[in-house]
CSV table of C-alpha atoms and ligand atoms in Angstrom, one decimal:
chain,number,residue,atom,x,y,z
A,227,MET,CA,11.8,97.4,-15.3
A,228,SER,CA,11.6,94.9,-18.2
A,229,ASN,CA,15.0,94.0,-19.7
A,230,ASN,CA,13.5,94.9,-23.0
A,231,LEU,CA,13.8,98.5,-22.2
A,232,LYS,CA,17.6,98.5,-21.8
A,233,TYR,CA,17.9,100.0,-25.3
A,234,LEU,CA,16.0,103.1,-24.1
A,235,GLU,CA,18.1,103.3,-20.9
A,236,LYS,CA,21.2,103.4,-23.1
A,237,GLN,CA,19.8,106.1,-25.3
A,238,VAL,CA,18.9,108.3,-22.4
A,239,GLU,CA,22.4,107.8,-20.9
A,240,GLN,CA,23.8,109.0,-24.3
A,241,LEU,CA,21.7,112.1,-24.0
A,242,LYS,CA,23.2,112.7,-20.6
A,243,ASP,CA,26.7,112.1,-21.8
A,244,ASP,CA,26.1,114.6,-24.6
A,245,GLY,CA,25.0,117.2,-22.1
A,246,VAL,CA,21.6,117.6,-23.9
A,247,TYR,CA,19.4,115.8,-21.4
A,248,ARG,CA,16.8,118.0,-19.7
A,249,GLU,CA,14.0,117.9,-17.2
A,250,LEU,CA,10.8,119.8,-18.0
A,251,PRO,CA,10.6,123.1,-16.2
A,252,ILE,CA,7.3,123.7,-14.4
A,253,ASN,CA,5.5,127.0,-15.0
A,254,GLU,CA,3.5,127.5,-11.9
A,255,GLY,CA,1.2,130.3,-13.2
A,256,PRO,CA,-0.1,131.7,-16.5
A,257,CYS,CA,2.2,132.4,-19.5
A,258,ASP,CA,3.1,136.0,-19.1
A,259,ASN,CA,6.1,138.5,-19.3
A,260,ARG,CA,7.4,137.2,-16.0
A,261,ILE,CA,6.6,133.7,-14.9
A,262,SER,CA,7.2,131.6,-11.8
A,263,LEU,CA,9.3,128.7,-13.1
A,264,ASP,CA,10.1,125.9,-10.7
A,265,GLY,CA,9.4,128.4,-7.9
A,266,LYS,CA,11.7,131.2,-9.2
A,267,GLU,CA,10.4,134.4,-10.8
A,268,VAL,CA,12.0,134.9,-14.2
A,269,VAL,CA,11.6,137.1,-17.2
A,270,ASN,CA,10.0,134.9,-19.8
A,271,LEU,CA,11.9,135.1,-23.2
A,272,SER,CA,10.6,131.7,-24.4
A,273,SER,CA,7.0,131.8,-25.3
A,274,ASN,CA,5.2,132.1,-28.6
A,275,ASN,CA,2.6,134.3,-27.0
A,276,TYR,CA,3.7,137.2,-29.2
A,277,LEU,CA,0.9,139.6,-28.5
A,278,GLY,CA,0.3,138.8,-24.8
A,279,LEU,CA,-3.2,137.5,-25.7
A,280,ALA,CA,-2.9,134.3,-23.7
A,281,THR,CA,-3.6,136.3,-20.5
A,282,HIS,CA,-5.8,139.2,-21.9
A,283,PRO,CA,-8.7,139.6,-19.5
A,284,GLU,CA,-11.3,139.8,-22.4
A,285,VAL,CA,-9.9,136.6,-23.9
A,286,GLU,CA,-10.0,134.8,-20.6
A,287,GLN,CA,-13.6,136.0,-20.0
A,288,ALA,CA,-14.6,134.8,-23.5
A,289,ALA,CA,-13.3,131.3,-22.6
A,290,ILE,CA,-15.4,131.3,-19.4
A,291,ASP,CA,-18.5,132.5,-21.2
A,292,ALA,CA,-18.1,129.8,-23.9
A,293,VAL,CA,-17.9,127.1,-21.2
A,294,LYS,CA,-21.1,128.3,-19.6
A,295,ASN,CA,-22.9,128.3,-23.0
A,296,TYR,CA,-21.4,125.3,-24.7
A,297,GLY,CA,-19.8,123.1,-22.0
A,298,ALA,CA,-16.3,121.9,-21.3
A,299,GLY,CA,-16.0,119.5,-24.2
A,300,THR,CA,-17.5,118.9,-27.7
A,301,GLY,CA,-18.1,115.2,-27.2
A,302,SER,CA,-17.3,114.2,-30.7
A,303,VAL,CA,-15.3,114.7,-33.9
A,304,ARG,CA,-16.6,117.5,-36.1
A,305,THR,CA,-18.2,115.2,-38.6
A,306,ILE,CA,-20.6,113.8,-36.0
A,307,VAL,CA,-21.8,116.3,-33.3
A,308,GLY,CA,-18.6,118.1,-32.5
A,309,ASN,CA,-19.2,120.9,-35.0
A,310,GLN,CA,-20.6,123.4,-32.5
A,311,ALA,CA,-21.9,126.8,-33.7
A,312,PRO,CA,-18.9,128.8,-32.3
A,313,LEU,CA,-16.5,126.8,-34.4
A,314,GLU,CA,-18.4,127.6,-37.6
A,315,ALA,CA,-18.4,131.3,-36.6
A,316,LEU,CA,-14.7,131.2,-36.0
A,317,GLU,CA,-14.0,129.8,-39.5
A,318,ILE,CA,-16.1,132.6,-41.0
A,319,LEU,CA,-14.2,135.2,-38.9
A,320,LEU,CA,-10.8,133.8,-39.8
A,321,ALA,CA,-11.6,133.8,-43.5
A,322,LYS,CA,-12.5,137.4,-43.2
A,323,PHE,CA,-9.3,138.2,-41.2
A,324,LYS,CA,-7.1,136.3,-43.7
A,325,ARG,CA,-8.9,137.7,-46.7
A,326,GLU,CA,-9.3,134.2,-48.2
A,327,GLU,CA,-12.5,132.4,-49.3
A,328,ALA,CA,-12.6,129.7,-46.6
A,329,VAL,CA,-10.9,128.5,-43.4
A,330,THR,CA,-10.8,125.0,-42.0
A,331,VAL,CA,-9.8,124.8,-38.3
A,332,PHE,CA,-7.8,121.9,-36.9
A,333,GLN,CA,-6.9,121.0,-33.3
A,334,SER,CA,-3.3,122.2,-33.5
A,335,GLY,CA,-0.8,123.5,-36.0
A,336,LEU,CA,1.0,120.2,-36.0
A,337,ASN,CA,-2.1,118.2,-36.5
A,338,CYS,CA,-3.2,120.6,-39.3
A,339,ASN,CA,0.0,119.9,-41.3
A,340,ILE,CA,-0.2,116.2,-40.7
A,341,GLY,CA,-3.9,116.1,-41.8
A,342,ALA,CA,-3.8,118.6,-44.7
A,343,ILE,CA,-0.6,117.5,-46.5
A,344,GLN,CA,-1.6,113.8,-46.8
A,345,ALA,CA,-5.1,114.9,-47.9
A,346,ILE,CA,-4.1,117.1,-50.8
A,347,VAL,CA,-1.4,115.1,-52.5
A,348,ASN,CA,-1.3,111.5,-53.7
A,349,LYS,CA,0.8,108.8,-55.4
A,350,GLY,CA,2.1,110.3,-58.6
A,351,ASP,CA,2.6,113.7,-57.0
A,352,LEU,CA,5.8,115.4,-55.8
A,353,ILE,CA,6.3,117.5,-52.7
A,354,ILE,CA,9.2,119.9,-52.8
A,355,SER,CA,10.1,121.1,-49.3
A,356,ASP,CA,12.5,123.6,-47.8
A,357,GLU,CA,15.2,121.8,-45.8
A,358,LEU,CA,14.5,123.9,-42.7
A,359,ASN,CA,10.7,123.4,-42.7
A,360,HIS,CA,9.1,122.6,-39.3
A,361,ALA,CA,8.9,119.1,-38.0
A,362,SER,CA,5.2,118.9,-38.4
A,363,ILE,CA,5.6,119.5,-42.2
A,364,ILE,CA,8.2,116.8,-42.3
A,365,ASP,CA,5.8,114.4,-40.6
A,366,GLY,CA,2.9,115.5,-42.9
A,367,VAL,CA,5.1,114.8,-45.9
A,368,ARG,CA,6.1,111.4,-44.5
A,369,LEU,CA,2.5,110.4,-44.1
A,370,SER,CA,1.5,111.3,-47.7
A,371,ARG,CA,1.9,108.9,-50.6
A,372,ALA,CA,3.7,111.5,-52.7
A,373,ASP,CA,7.4,111.5,-53.6
A,374,LYS,CA,9.5,114.2,-52.0
A,375,ALA,CA,12.4,116.4,-52.8
A,376,ILE,CA,14.2,118.8,-50.4
A,377,TYR,CA,15.7,122.1,-51.6
A,378,LYS,CA,18.4,124.0,-49.8
A,379,HIS,CA,17.1,126.6,-47.4
A,380,SER,CA,15.5,129.5,-49.4
A,381,ASP,CA,17.7,128.7,-52.4
A,382,MET,CA,15.6,129.5,-55.4
A,383,ASP,CA,18.1,128.3,-57.9
A,384,ASN,CA,18.1,124.9,-56.2
A,385,LEU,CA,14.3,124.9,-56.2
A,386,GLU,CA,14.2,125.7,-59.9
A,387,GLU,CA,16.8,123.0,-60.7
A,388,ILE,CA,14.5,120.4,-59.0
A,389,LEU,CA,11.5,121.8,-60.9
A,390,LYS,CA,13.3,121.6,-64.2
A,391,GLU,CA,14.5,118.1,-63.7
A,392,ARG,CA,11.4,116.5,-62.2
A,393,ARG,CA,8.2,118.6,-62.8
A,394,ASP,CA,7.2,116.7,-65.9
A,395,ASP,CA,7.4,113.3,-64.2
A,396,TYR,CA,4.5,114.1,-61.9
A,397,ASN,CA,0.8,115.0,-61.8
A,398,ASN,CA,0.7,117.7,-59.1
A,399,VAL,CA,3.7,119.3,-57.6
A,400,LEU,CA,3.4,121.0,-54.2
A,401,ILE,CA,6.0,123.5,-53.0
A,402,ILE,CA,5.9,123.7,-49.2
A,403,THR,CA,7.6,126.3,-47.0
A,404,ASP,CA,7.4,127.9,-43.6
A,405,GLY,CA,6.4,131.5,-43.9
A,406,VAL,CA,8.7,132.5,-41.1
A,407,PHE,CA,11.5,130.0,-40.2
A,408,SER,CA,11.0,129.4,-36.5
A,409,MET,CA,14.6,128.8,-35.5
A,410,ASP,CA,16.2,131.8,-37.4
A,411,GLY,CA,13.3,134.2,-37.8
A,412,ASP,CA,13.9,134.7,-41.5
A,413,LEU,CA,11.1,135.0,-44.1
A,414,ALA,CA,10.5,132.6,-47.0
A,415,LYS,CA,11.1,134.2,-50.4
A,416,LEU,CA,7.4,133.9,-51.1
A,417,PRO,CA,7.2,136.2,-54.2
A,418,GLU,CA,9.9,134.1,-55.9
A,419,ILE,CA,8.3,130.9,-54.8
A,420,VAL,CA,4.9,132.0,-56.2
A,421,LYS,CA,6.6,133.0,-59.5
A,422,LEU,CA,8.3,129.6,-59.9
A,423,ALA,CA,5.0,127.9,-59.0
A,424,LYS,CA,3.3,129.7,-61.8
A,425,LYS,CA,6.1,129.1,-64.3
A,426,TYR,CA,6.1,125.3,-63.5
A,427,ASN,CA,2.4,124.9,-62.8
A,428,CYS,CA,2.8,123.9,-59.2
A,429,LEU,CA,0.7,124.3,-56.0
A,430,THR,CA,2.0,126.3,-53.1
A,431,TYR,CA,1.7,125.7,-49.3
A,432,VAL,CA,2.9,128.2,-46.7
A,433,ASP,CA,2.9,127.3,-43.0
A,434,ASP,CA,2.7,130.7,-41.4
A,435,ALA,CA,2.7,129.6,-37.8
A,436,HIS,CA,5.1,132.4,-36.8
A,437,GLY,CA,3.9,134.9,-39.3
A,438,SER,CA,0.2,135.0,-38.4
A,439,GLY,CA,-0.5,137.7,-35.8
A,440,VAL,CA,3.0,139.1,-36.4
A,441,LEU,CA,3.5,140.2,-40.0
A,442,GLY,CA,1.1,142.0,-42.4
A,443,GLU,CA,-1.7,144.4,-41.7
A,444,ASN,CA,-3.0,143.7,-38.2
A,445,GLY,CA,-1.0,140.5,-38.2
A,446,ARG,CA,-2.7,139.0,-41.2
A,447,GLY,CA,0.5,137.1,-42.0
A,448,THR,CA,3.3,136.6,-44.5
A,449,VAL,CA,1.0,136.3,-47.5
A,450,ASP,CA,-0.5,139.7,-46.7
A,451,HIS,CA,3.0,141.1,-45.9
A,452,PHE,CA,4.1,140.3,-49.5
A,453,GLY,CA,0.7,141.3,-51.0
A,454,LEU,CA,0.1,137.8,-52.4
A,455,HIS,CA,-3.6,137.3,-51.5
A,456,GLY,CA,-5.2,134.7,-53.8
A,457,GLN,CA,-1.8,133.4,-55.1
A,458,VAL,CA,-1.0,130.8,-52.4
A,459,ASP,CA,-3.1,127.7,-52.5
A,460,PHE,CA,-2.8,126.6,-48.9
A,461,ILE,CA,-2.1,129.0,-46.1
A,462,ILE,CA,-1.6,127.4,-42.7
A,463,GLY,CA,-1.8,129.4,-39.5
A,464,THR,CA,-1.8,128.6,-35.8
A,465,LEU,CA,-4.1,129.8,-33.1
A,466,SER,CA,-1.6,128.7,-30.5
A,467,LYS,CA,1.1,131.3,-31.0
A,468,ALA,CA,0.2,135.0,-31.5
A,469,ILE,CA,-3.5,134.2,-31.0
A,470,GLY,CA,-2.6,132.8,-27.6
A,471,VAL,CA,-4.8,129.7,-27.4
A,472,ILE,CA,-4.5,126.5,-29.4
A,473,GLY,CA,-5.3,125.2,-32.8
A,474,GLY,CA,-4.3,125.4,-36.5
A,475,TYR,CA,-6.1,126.2,-39.7
A,476,VAL,CA,-5.9,126.2,-43.5
A,477,ALA,CA,-7.0,129.3,-45.3
A,478,SER,CA,-7.8,128.6,-48.9
A,479,LYS,CA,-10.4,128.5,-51.7
A,480,LYS,CA,-13.7,126.9,-50.8
A,481,VAL,CA,-13.1,123.6,-52.6
A,482,VAL,CA,-10.1,122.9,-50.3
A,483,LYS,CA,-12.3,123.2,-47.3
A,484,GLN,CA,-14.9,120.9,-48.9
A,485,TRP,CA,-12.2,118.3,-49.5
A,486,LEU,CA,-10.6,118.6,-46.1
A,487,LEU,CA,-13.9,118.1,-44.3
A,488,HIS,CA,-14.0,114.7,-46.0
A,489,ARG,CA,-10.4,113.7,-46.0
A,490,GLY,CA,-8.6,115.6,-43.3
A,491,ARG,CA,-8.0,112.7,-40.9
A,492,PRO,CA,-7.7,114.8,-37.7
A,493,LEU,CA,-11.2,116.2,-38.4
A,494,LEU,CA,-12.6,112.8,-38.9
A,495,PHE,CA,-10.8,110.9,-36.2
A,496,SER,CA,-10.0,113.3,-33.4
A,497,THR,CA,-12.4,115.3,-31.2
A,498,ALA,CA,-13.1,118.9,-32.1
A,499,LEU,CA,-11.5,121.8,-30.1
A,500,PRO,CA,-13.3,122.6,-26.8
A,501,PRO,CA,-15.7,125.6,-26.5
A,502,ALA,CA,-13.3,127.4,-24.1
A,503,ALA,CA,-10.6,127.4,-26.8
A,504,ILE,CA,-13.0,128.5,-29.5
A,505,GLY,CA,-14.5,131.3,-27.4
A,506,ALA,CA,-11.0,132.6,-26.5
A,507,ILE,CA,-9.7,132.4,-30.1
A,508,ILE,CA,-12.7,134.4,-31.4
A,509,LYS,CA,-12.0,137.2,-28.9
A,510,SER,CA,-8.3,137.2,-29.7
A,511,VAL,CA,-9.0,137.5,-33.4
A,512,GLU,CA,-11.5,140.3,-32.8
A,513,LEU,CA,-9.0,142.2,-30.7
A,514,LEU,CA,-6.4,141.8,-33.4
A,515,MET,CA,-8.7,143.0,-36.2
A,516,SER,CA,-9.9,146.0,-34.2
A,517,SER,CA,-6.5,147.5,-33.4
A,518,THR,CA,-2.8,147.6,-34.3
A,519,GLU,CA,-1.9,148.2,-30.7
A,520,TYR,CA,-0.7,144.6,-30.1
A,521,THR,CA,1.4,144.2,-33.3
A,522,ASP,CA,2.9,147.7,-32.9
A,523,LYS,CA,4.0,147.0,-29.3
A,524,LEU,CA,5.5,143.6,-30.4
A,525,TRP,CA,7.6,145.2,-33.2
A,526,ASP,CA,8.6,148.1,-31.0
A,527,ASN,CA,9.9,145.7,-28.3
A,528,ALA,CA,11.6,143.4,-30.9
A,529,LYS,CA,13.5,146.3,-32.5
A,530,TYR,CA,14.6,147.6,-29.2
A,531,PHE,CA,15.9,144.3,-28.0
A,532,LYS,CA,17.7,143.4,-31.2
A,533,ALA,CA,19.4,146.8,-31.5
A,534,LYS,CA,20.8,146.4,-28.0
A,535,LEU,CA,22.1,142.9,-28.4
A,536,ASN,CA,23.7,143.8,-31.7
A,537,THR,CA,25.5,146.8,-30.1
A,538,LEU,CA,26.8,144.5,-27.4
A,539,GLY,CA,28.5,142.4,-30.1
A,540,PHE,CA,26.3,139.3,-30.2
A,541,ASP,CA,25.7,137.4,-33.4
A,542,ILE,CA,21.9,137.6,-33.7
A,543,GLY,CA,21.7,135.9,-37.1
A,544,HIS,CA,19.6,137.3,-39.9
A,545,SER,CA,16.1,137.3,-38.3
A,546,GLU,CA,13.5,139.6,-39.9
A,547,THR,CA,10.9,139.0,-37.2
A,548,PRO,CA,10.7,139.2,-33.3
A,549,ILE,CA,12.4,135.8,-33.1
A,550,THR,CA,15.9,136.7,-31.9
A,551,PRO,CA,18.5,133.9,-32.0
A,552,VAL,CA,21.7,134.5,-30.1
A,553,MET,CA,24.2,132.2,-31.9
A,554,VAL,CA,26.5,130.2,-29.7
A,555,GLY,CA,27.6,127.1,-31.6
A,556,LYS,CA,28.5,124.2,-29.4
A,557,GLU,CA,25.6,122.3,-27.8
A,558,ASP,CA,26.9,122.1,-24.3
A,559,LEU,CA,28.0,125.7,-24.2
A,560,THR,CA,24.5,126.7,-25.4
A,561,MET,CA,22.9,124.7,-22.7
A,562,LYS,CA,25.2,126.2,-20.1
A,563,PHE,CA,24.4,129.8,-21.3
A,564,SER,CA,20.7,129.1,-20.9
A,565,LYS,CA,21.2,127.4,-17.5
A,566,ARG,CA,23.3,130.3,-16.1
A,567,LEU,CA,20.7,132.9,-17.4
A,568,LEU,CA,18.0,131.0,-15.6
A,569,GLU,CA,20.0,131.2,-12.4
A,570,GLU,CA,20.2,135.0,-13.0
A,571,GLY,CA,16.4,135.3,-13.5
A,572,VAL,CA,16.0,135.1,-17.3
A,573,PHE,CA,14.4,132.1,-19.0
A,574,VAL,CA,15.5,131.7,-22.6
A,575,SER,CA,15.6,128.2,-24.1
A,576,ALA,CA,18.7,126.6,-25.7
A,577,ILE,CA,18.0,125.3,-29.1
A,578,VAL,CA,20.4,122.5,-30.1
A,579,PHE,CA,20.7,119.5,-32.4
A,580,PRO,CA,18.4,117.8,-33.5
A,581,THR,CA,16.1,120.9,-33.6
A,582,VAL,CA,18.9,122.8,-35.5
A,583,PRO,CA,22.0,121.4,-37.3
A,584,LYS,CA,24.9,120.2,-35.1
A,585,GLY,CA,27.3,123.0,-34.1
A,586,THR,CA,24.7,125.8,-34.6
A,587,GLY,CA,23.3,125.9,-31.0
A,588,ARG,CA,21.7,129.1,-30.0
A,589,LEU,CA,19.6,130.8,-27.5
A,590,ARG,CA,16.2,131.7,-28.9
A,591,CYS,CA,14.8,134.9,-27.5
A,592,MET,CA,11.1,135.3,-28.1
A,593,ILE,CA,10.0,138.9,-27.8
A,594,SER,CA,6.4,139.6,-26.9
A,595,ALA,CA,4.1,142.6,-26.7
A,596,ALA,CA,3.6,141.5,-23.1
A,597,HIS,CA,7.2,142.6,-22.2
A,598,THR,CA,7.9,145.9,-20.6
A,599,LYS,CA,11.1,147.9,-21.3
A,600,ASP,CA,12.1,147.0,-17.8
A,601,ASP,CA,11.8,143.2,-18.6
A,602,LEU,CA,13.9,143.7,-21.7
A,603,ASP,CA,16.6,145.8,-20.0
A,604,PHE,CA,16.9,143.3,-17.2
A,605,ALA,CA,17.3,140.4,-19.8
A,606,ILE,CA,19.8,142.3,-21.9
A,607,ASP,CA,22.0,143.1,-18.8
A,608,LYS,CA,22.0,139.4,-17.8
A,609,ILE,CA,22.7,138.2,-21.3
A,610,GLN,CA,25.6,140.6,-21.5
A,611,GLU,CA,26.9,139.5,-18.1
A,612,VAL,CA,26.7,135.8,-18.7
A,613,GLY,CA,27.8,136.1,-22.3
A,614,LYS,CA,31.1,137.7,-21.0
A,615,GLU,CA,31.5,135.1,-18.3
A,616,LEU,CA,31.3,132.3,-20.9
A,617,GLY,CA,33.5,134.0,-23.5
A,618,ILE,CA,30.7,134.4,-26.0
A,619,ILE,CA,31.4,138.2,-26.4
B,866,PLP,C1,4.7,125.9,-33.9
B,866,PLP,C2,4.6,125.4,-35.3
B,866,PLP,C3,3.7,124.5,-35.7
B,866,PLP,C4,2.9,123.7,-34.6
B,866,PLP,O1,1.8,124.5,-34.1
B,866,PLP,P1,1.0,124.1,-32.9
B,866,PLP,O2,-0.2,124.8,-33.0
B,866,PLP,O3,1.8,124.4,-31.7
B,866,PLP,O4,0.8,122.6,-33.0
B,866,PLP,C5,3.5,124.1,-37.0
B,866,PLP,N1,4.3,124.7,-37.9
B,866,PLP,C6,5.2,125.6,-37.6
B,866,PLP,C7,6.0,126.3,-38.7
B,866,PLP,C8,5.4,126.0,-36.3
B,866,PLP,O5,6.3,126.9,-36.0
């Protein structure tokens, strides 16, 4: 090893000393309710596959059919020959699903934020962002030429203070928020944010990665949940979570799409999503639009799981969604809780600094429509057992 890499060695040693170093677990099969992780069968409480669509037979078949008709790869970025017919069809379908004028699909949720934010603001603009927004928003903000301000999490007084003080110094002001905050499961105060945006003449941007497929009519998302169609300028969704495949998108007015197709850098400089992904996504969205079976089962499971953990005396935070944090506090204790549960046959990831603030470590239980009541009961028993062993309850 080159001597020049000593600084990284030191940093890795520090991770180990802090008890936060980890090896990547290997999932030996598909992402389902129970998975084979490093050779051990465990209940999977750690995926974003909210509706179980990642392994739905019709979704799998649609991926296979798409490969047969359109090949394995698109061969180019969208602006050259990568814009295959199914991708166009998907955007029309998603616009209908989201009840917005137009949809622009990107290769992932992260890449969508990175591409869209820098395209829609410029020097002389201001971005005001919730302090708990997702890392990909933070990166998107960093890549833009706009100034930035951070407001305290969901604190509308703080947001208004910033607006009062700074609105007039800028051309456009863009307020950005997660629709559902991914580490706590709470919802953005969208109606208030929209009201403030109108009062101060600002643009609004909602990243609904954990809300799409989960909240609203047939999983139409947070904007639908609050009845705010047509009042949010940029609605971001992912196709990698509830939809079960991969990708991200912006739902918006037509003009936004027209602009993104010229200035959304991931669309110009990175190859378009492969046909298998597009075929599978179209089927997932069709299933979601045709029935509430998936979202009903998800919410039924989530309510059941939360009520039980609450009764056992765990602090499960203030989640309003199927994301169920089990608050622990210390980083090393959180890691230990997760490790012991894995030994007992339950995989639930430990979320610690720097993903969440220091001292607020937690287990993050992700409930899915794929879970059976047996899966949930098994997990609850083990969480109780290990929670007692570690003095958490
Ligand atoms: C997961 C997530 C993303 C990233 O989505 P990918 O499709 O996995 O890249 C972006 N924003 C938020 C709020 C997320 O939770």
